[in-house]
Coordinates of C-alpha atoms and ligand atoms in Angstrom, one line a residue:
X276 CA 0.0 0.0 0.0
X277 CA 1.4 3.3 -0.8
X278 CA 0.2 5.8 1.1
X279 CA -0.2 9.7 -0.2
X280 CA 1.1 11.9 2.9
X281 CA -0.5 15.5 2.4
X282 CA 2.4 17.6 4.0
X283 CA 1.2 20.1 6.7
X284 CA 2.8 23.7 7.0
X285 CA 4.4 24.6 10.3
X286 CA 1.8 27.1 11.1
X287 CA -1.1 24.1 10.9
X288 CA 0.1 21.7 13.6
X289 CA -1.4 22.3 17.1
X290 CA 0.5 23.0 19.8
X291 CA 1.4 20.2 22.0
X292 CA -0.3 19.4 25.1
X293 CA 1.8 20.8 28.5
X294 CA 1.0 18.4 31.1
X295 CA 1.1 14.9 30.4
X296 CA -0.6 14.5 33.4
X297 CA -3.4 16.3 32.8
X298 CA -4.3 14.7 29.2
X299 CA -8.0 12.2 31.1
X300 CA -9.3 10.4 27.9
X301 CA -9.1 11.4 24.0
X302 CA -9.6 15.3 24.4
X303 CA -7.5 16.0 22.9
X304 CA -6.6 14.4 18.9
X305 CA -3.2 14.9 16.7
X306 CA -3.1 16.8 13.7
X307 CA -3.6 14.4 11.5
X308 CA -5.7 11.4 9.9
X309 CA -5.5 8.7 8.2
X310 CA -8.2 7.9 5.3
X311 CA -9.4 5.6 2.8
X312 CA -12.3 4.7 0.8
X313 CA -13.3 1.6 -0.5
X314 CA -16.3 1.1 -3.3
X315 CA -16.8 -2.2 -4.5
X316 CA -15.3 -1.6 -8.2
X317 CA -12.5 -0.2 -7.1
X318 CA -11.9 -2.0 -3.5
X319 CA -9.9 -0.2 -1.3
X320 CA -7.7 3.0 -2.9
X321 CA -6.8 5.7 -2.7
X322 CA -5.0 5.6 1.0
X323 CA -3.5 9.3 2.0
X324 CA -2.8 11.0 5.5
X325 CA -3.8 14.8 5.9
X326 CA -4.9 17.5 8.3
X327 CA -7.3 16.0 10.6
X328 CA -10.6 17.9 9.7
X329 CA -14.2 17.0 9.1
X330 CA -15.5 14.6 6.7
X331 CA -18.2 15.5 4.3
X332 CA -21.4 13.6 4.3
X333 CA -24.8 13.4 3.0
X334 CA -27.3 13.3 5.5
X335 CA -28.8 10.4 4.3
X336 CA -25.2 8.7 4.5
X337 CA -25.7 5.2 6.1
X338 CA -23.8 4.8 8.9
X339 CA -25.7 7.6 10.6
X340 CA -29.0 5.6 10.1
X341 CA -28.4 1.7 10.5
X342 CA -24.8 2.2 12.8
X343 CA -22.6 -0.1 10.4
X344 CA -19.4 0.8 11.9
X345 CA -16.7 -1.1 13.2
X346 CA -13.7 0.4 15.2
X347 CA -10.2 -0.7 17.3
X348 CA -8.2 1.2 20.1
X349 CA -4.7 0.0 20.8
X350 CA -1.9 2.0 22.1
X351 CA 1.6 3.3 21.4
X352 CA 3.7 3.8 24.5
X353 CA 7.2 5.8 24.9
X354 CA 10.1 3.5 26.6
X355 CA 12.4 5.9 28.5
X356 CA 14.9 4.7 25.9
X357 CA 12.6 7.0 23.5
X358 CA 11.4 4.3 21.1
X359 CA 7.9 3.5 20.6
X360 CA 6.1 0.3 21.1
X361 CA 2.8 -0.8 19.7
X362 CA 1.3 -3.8 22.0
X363 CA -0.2 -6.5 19.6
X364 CA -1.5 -4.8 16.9
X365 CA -1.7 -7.8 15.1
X366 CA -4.5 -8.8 17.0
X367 CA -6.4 -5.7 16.8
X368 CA -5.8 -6.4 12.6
X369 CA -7.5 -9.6 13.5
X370 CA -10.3 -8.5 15.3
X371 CA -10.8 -5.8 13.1
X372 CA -11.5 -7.9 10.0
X373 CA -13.6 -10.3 12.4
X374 CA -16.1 -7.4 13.1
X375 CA -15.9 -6.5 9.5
X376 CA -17.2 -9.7 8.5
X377 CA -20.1 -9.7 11.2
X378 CA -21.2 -6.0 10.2
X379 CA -21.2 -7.1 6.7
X380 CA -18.4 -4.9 5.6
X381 CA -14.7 -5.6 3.7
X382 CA -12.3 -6.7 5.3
X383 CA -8.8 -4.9 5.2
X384 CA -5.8 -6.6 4.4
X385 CA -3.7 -6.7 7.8
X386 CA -0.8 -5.6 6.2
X387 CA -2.6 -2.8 5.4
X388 CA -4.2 -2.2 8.7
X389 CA -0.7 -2.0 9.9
X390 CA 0.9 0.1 7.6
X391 CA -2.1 2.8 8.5
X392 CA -1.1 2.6 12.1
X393 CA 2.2 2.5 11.6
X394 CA 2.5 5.7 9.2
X395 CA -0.1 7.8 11.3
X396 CA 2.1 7.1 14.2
X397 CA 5.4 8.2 12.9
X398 CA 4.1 11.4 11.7
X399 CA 2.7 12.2 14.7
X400 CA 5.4 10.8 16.8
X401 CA 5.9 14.2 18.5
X402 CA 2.4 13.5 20.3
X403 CA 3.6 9.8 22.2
X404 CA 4.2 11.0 25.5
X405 CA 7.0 10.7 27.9
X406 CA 5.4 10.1 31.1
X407 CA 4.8 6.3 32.4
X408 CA 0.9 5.7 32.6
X409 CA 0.2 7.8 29.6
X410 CA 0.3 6.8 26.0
X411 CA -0.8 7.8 22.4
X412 CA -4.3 5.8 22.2
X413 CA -5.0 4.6 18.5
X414 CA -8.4 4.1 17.1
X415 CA -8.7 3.1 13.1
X416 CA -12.7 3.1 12.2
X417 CA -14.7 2.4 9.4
X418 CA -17.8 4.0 8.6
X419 CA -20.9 2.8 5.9
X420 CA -20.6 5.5 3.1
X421 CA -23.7 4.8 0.6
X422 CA -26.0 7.6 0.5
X423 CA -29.5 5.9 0.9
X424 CA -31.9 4.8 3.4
X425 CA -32.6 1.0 2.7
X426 CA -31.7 -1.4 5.1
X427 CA -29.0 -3.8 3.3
X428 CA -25.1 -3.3 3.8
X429 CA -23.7 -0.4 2.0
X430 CA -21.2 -0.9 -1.1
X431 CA -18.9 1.9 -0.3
X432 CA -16.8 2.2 2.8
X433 CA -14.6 4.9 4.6
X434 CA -11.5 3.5 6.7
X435 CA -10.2 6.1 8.9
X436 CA -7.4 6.4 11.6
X437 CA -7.5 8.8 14.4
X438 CA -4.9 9.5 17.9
X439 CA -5.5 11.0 20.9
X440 CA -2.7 11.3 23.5
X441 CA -4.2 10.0 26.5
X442 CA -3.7 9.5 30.8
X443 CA -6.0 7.0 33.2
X444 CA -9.5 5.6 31.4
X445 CA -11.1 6.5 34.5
X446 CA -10.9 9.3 37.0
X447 CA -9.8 6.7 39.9
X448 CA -6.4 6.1 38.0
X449 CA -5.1 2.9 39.0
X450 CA -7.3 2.8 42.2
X451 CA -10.2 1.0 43.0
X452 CA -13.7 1.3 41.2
X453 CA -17.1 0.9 41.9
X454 CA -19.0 -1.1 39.1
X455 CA -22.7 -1.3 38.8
X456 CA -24.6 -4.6 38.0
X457 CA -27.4 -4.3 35.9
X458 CA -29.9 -6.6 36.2
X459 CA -32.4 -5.2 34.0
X460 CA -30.5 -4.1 30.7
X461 CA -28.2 -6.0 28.6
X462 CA -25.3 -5.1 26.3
X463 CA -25.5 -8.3 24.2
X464 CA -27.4 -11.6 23.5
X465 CA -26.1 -14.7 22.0
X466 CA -26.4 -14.6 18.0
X467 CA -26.2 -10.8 18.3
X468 CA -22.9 -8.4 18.0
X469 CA -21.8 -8.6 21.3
X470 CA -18.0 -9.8 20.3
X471 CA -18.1 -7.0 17.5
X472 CA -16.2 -4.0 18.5
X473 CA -19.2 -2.0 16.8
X474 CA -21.1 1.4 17.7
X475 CA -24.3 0.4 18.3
X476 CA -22.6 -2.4 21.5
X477 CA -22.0 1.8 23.1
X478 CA -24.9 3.2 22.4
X479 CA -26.9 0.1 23.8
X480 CA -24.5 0.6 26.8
X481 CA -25.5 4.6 27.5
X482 CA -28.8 3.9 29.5
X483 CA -27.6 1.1 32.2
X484 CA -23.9 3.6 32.1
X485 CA -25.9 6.8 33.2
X486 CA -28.0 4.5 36.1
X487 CA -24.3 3.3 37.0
X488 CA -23.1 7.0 37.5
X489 CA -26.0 7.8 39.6
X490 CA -25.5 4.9 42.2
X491 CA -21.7 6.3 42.2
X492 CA -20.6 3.4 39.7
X493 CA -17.5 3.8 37.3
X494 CA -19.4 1.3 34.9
X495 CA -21.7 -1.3 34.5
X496 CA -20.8 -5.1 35.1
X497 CA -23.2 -6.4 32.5
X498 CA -24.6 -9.6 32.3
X499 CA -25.9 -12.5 30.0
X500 CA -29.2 -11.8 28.0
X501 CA -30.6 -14.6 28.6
X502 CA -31.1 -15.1 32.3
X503 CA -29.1 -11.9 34.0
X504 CA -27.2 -14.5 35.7
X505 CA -23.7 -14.8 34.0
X506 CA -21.5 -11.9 34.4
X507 CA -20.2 -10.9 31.2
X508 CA -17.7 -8.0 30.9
X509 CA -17.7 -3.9 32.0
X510 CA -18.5 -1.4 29.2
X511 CA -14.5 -0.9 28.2
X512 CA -13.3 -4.1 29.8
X513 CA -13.1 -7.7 30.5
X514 CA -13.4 -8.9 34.1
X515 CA -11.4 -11.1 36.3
X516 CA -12.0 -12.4 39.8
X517 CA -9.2 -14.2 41.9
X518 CA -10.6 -17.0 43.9
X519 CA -7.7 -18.1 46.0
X520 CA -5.0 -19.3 43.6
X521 CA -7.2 -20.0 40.4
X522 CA -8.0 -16.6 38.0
X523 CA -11.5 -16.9 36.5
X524 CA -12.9 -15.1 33.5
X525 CA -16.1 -15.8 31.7
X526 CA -15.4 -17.9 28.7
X527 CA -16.0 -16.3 25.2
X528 CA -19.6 -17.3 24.5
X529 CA -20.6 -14.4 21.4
X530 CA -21.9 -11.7 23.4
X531 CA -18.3 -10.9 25.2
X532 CA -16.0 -8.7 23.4
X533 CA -12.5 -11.2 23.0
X534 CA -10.2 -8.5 24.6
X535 CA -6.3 -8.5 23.8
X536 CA -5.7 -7.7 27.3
X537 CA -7.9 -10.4 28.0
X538 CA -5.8 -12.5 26.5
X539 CA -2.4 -10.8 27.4
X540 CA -4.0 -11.6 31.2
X541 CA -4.3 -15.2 30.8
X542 CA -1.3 -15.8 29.1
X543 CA 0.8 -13.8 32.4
X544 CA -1.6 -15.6 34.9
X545 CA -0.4 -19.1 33.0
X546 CA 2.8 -18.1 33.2
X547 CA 3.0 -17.3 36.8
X548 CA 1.9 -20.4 37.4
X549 CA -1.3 -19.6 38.6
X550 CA -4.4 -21.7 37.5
X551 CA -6.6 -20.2 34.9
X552 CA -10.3 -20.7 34.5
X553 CA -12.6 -19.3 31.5
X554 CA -16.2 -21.0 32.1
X555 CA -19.3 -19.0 32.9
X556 CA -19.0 -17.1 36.4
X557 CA -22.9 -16.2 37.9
X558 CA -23.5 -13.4 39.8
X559 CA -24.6 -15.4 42.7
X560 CA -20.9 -17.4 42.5
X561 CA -19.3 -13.8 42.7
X562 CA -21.5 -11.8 45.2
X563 CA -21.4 -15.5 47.1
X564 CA -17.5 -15.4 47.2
X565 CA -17.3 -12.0 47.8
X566 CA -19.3 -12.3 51.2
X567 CA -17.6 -15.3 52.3
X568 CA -14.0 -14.2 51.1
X569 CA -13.3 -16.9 48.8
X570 CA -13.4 -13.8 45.6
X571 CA -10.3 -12.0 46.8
X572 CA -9.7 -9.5 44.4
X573 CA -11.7 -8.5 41.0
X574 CA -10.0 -6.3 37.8
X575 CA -10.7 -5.4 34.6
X576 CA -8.9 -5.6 31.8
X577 CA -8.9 -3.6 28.5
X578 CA -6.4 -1.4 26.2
X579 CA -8.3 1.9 27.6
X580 CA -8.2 1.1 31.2
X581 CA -5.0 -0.9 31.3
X582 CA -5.6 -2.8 34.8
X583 CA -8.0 -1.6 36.3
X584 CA -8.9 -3.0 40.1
X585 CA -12.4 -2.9 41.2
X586 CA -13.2 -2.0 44.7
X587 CA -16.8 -3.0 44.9
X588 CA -19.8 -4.4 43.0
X589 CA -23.7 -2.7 43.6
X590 CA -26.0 -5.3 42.9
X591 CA -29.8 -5.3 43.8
X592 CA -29.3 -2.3 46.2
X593 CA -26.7 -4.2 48.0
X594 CA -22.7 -2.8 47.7
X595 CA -20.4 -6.0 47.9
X596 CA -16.9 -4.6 49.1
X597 CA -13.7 -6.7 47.7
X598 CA -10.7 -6.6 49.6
X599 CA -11.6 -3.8 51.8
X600 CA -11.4 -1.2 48.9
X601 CA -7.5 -2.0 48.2
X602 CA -5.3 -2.8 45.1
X603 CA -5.3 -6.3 45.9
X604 CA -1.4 -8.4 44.9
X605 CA -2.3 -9.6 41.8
X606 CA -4.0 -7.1 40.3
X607 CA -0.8 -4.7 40.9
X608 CA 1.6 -7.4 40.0
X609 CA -0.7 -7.9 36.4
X610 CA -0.6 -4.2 36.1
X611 CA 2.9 -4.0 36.5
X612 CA 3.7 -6.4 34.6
X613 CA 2.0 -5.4 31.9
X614 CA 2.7 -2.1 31.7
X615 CA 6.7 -2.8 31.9
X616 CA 6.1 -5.2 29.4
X617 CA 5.0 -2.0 27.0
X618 CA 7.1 0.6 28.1
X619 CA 9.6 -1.5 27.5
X620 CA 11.1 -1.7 31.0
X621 CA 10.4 -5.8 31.2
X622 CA 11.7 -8.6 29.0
X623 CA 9.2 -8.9 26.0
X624 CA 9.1 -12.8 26.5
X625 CA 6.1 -13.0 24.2
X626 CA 7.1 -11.1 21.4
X627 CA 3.7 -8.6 22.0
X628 CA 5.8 -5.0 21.3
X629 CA 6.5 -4.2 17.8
X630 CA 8.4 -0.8 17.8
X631 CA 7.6 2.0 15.1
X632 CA 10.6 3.4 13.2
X633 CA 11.1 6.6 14.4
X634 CA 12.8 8.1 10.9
X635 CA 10.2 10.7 9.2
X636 CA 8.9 9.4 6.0
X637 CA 8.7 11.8 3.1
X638 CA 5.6 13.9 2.7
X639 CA 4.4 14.5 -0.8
Ligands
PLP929 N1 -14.8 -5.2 26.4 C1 -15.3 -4.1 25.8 C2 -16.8 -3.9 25.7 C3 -14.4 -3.1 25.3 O1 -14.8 -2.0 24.7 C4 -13.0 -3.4 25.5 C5 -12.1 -2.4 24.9 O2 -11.6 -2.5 23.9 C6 -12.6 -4.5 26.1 C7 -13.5 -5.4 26.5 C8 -11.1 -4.9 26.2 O3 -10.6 -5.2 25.0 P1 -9.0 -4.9 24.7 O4 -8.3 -5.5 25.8 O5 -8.8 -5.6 23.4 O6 -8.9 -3.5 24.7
COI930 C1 -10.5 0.4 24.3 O1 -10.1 0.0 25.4 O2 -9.8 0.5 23.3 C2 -11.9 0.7 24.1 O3 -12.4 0.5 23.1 C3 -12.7 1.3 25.2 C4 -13.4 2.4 24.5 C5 -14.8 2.0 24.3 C6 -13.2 3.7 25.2

């Protein structure tokens, strides 16, 4: 793929943000994007990189009707060497193409998927920050483009890749949360698009997410659309609870998004010799073990909110507290772990970091 690279005059780019610190969650975007179309004579063309800026549409474009859209987030993080590492994006390629396929739309190569990242990121290299904790978050899209208002899969396509220098997911940082536990909405059912990373998952989300913030709840734990009996996942994350030595995650059953944190999680836990479980968790096993101390400590997992520990779950009125409201050991030793592992401050064992070439590539 050879991608056009608009070049930008001095005068165009922003000006960098001050305080790493300060940055919360995608306020903030780069100056540029990445974009290309696909129609089905031509596939996908026409790939270039300009001045991030609105896109044109029709009102009657498609995406903003029927929500066929697909996205990723990964992350680039700055080792105190200076490089930069991306953390599996492989596997967002992957995942991208799988929810491709379920929304009906065309799939990218993954070569190409990469390059996209790749590029965007080296141009905008100046805006992967220093500090430990933050990172440049990554999120390629792609959008329905036909212009009419049946109901059938469109036949031309926009792919688009955007950054955001980013701090902490949520406002806790890497302190305990409160999630919510919804026993009356759902996020997903089985044969739905629950494992999609699609729009429409959010939006479904919103309702049960504003009920959450009003019991003082970070986010929903969702769970199964069947019975309201299995936990799931947490809007942005997958979720783990340690019962004495064995790590237990509900098993990937269609409605659960397949998280690559998820997965980096289990392949750790494995590794340091704990025992693994993925099998379906109910809410009664969890609330159960809470109250009688077997559940020891619960985190989520996700490329947003890193590791994030949760401090206590309000279900049916009631507030079950886990581990008195602290990080509990394994939830820090995951998060450090994982984050040393992409800031490049642990041995990459598993070959998860690709690093970005820092050299500018021409503009044209
Ligand atoms: N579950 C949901 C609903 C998510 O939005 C995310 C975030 O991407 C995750 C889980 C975690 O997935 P990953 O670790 O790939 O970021
Ligand atoms: C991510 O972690 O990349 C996510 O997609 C979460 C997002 C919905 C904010």
């Amino acid at each position: 793929m050879k991608i056009r690279i608009q070049p930008l005059k001095k005068g165009e780019l922003k000006p960098l943000f001050t305080n790493p610190n300060e940055l919360g969650f995608c306020k903030l975007f780069t100056d540029r994007m990445f974009v290309m179309p696909y129609t089905e004579v031509d596939g996908w063309h026409n790939p270039e990189i300009k001045k991030l800026g609105p896109i044109p549409m029709e009102p009657s474009t498609i995406v903003l009707h029927y929500a066929q859209e697909i996205f990723e987030g990964l992350k680039a993080f700055r080792t105190k060497k200076g490089e930069i590492n991306l953390f599996r994006p492989e596997m967002n390629a992957k995942r991208f193409n799988r929810s491709a396929a379920r929304m009906c739309m065309p799939t990218i190569p993954e070569s190409d998927f990469l390059a996209s990242i790749e590029m965007m990121v080296r141009l905008e290299e100046r805006w992967v920050p220093s500090t430990s904790g933050a990172s440049l978050y990554i999120r390629p899209f792609m959008i329905a483009a036909d212009t009419t208002l049946g109901v059938r899969a469109a036949s031309s396509y926009l792919y688009l890749v955007i950054l955001s220098p980013v701090g902490p997911y949520y406002a806790e940082g890497f302190n305990p949360i409160s999630l919510y536990v919804s026993d009356e909405y759902t996020r997903a059912s089985r044969g739905g698009t629950g494992e999609a990373k699609t729009g429409g998952n959010y939006a479904a989300s919103l309702l049960a997410g504003r009920t959450a913030r009003e019991k003082g709840c970070a986010q929903v734990l969702w769970l199964d659309g069947q019975e309201h009996r299995y936990v799931e996942e947490v809007g942005a994350m997958n979720i783990f609870f340690v019962f004495g030595d064995r790590l237990v995650t509900p098993a990937l059953n269609g409605s659960i998004l397949p998280g690559i944190t998820r997965d980096s999680v289990l392949a750790l836990a494995k590794d340091m010799g704990l025992k693994t479980e993925e099998r379906a968790v109910s809410i009664d096993e969890v609330c159960g073990g809470i109250t009688t101390g077997s559940v020891t400590e619960i985190f989520g997992a996700g490329t947003a909110a890193s590791i994030s520990p949760v401090g206590s779950l309000r279900y049916r009125e009631q507030d079950y507290v886990v581990g008195n409201r602290k990080v509990g050991p394994l939830s820090k030793k995951m998060y450090d772990t994982l984050r040393g592992i992409q800031y490049g401050e642990l041995e990459d064992r598993f070959h998860w970091t690709t690093k970005v070439p820092l050299e500018k590539p021409a503009e044209a």
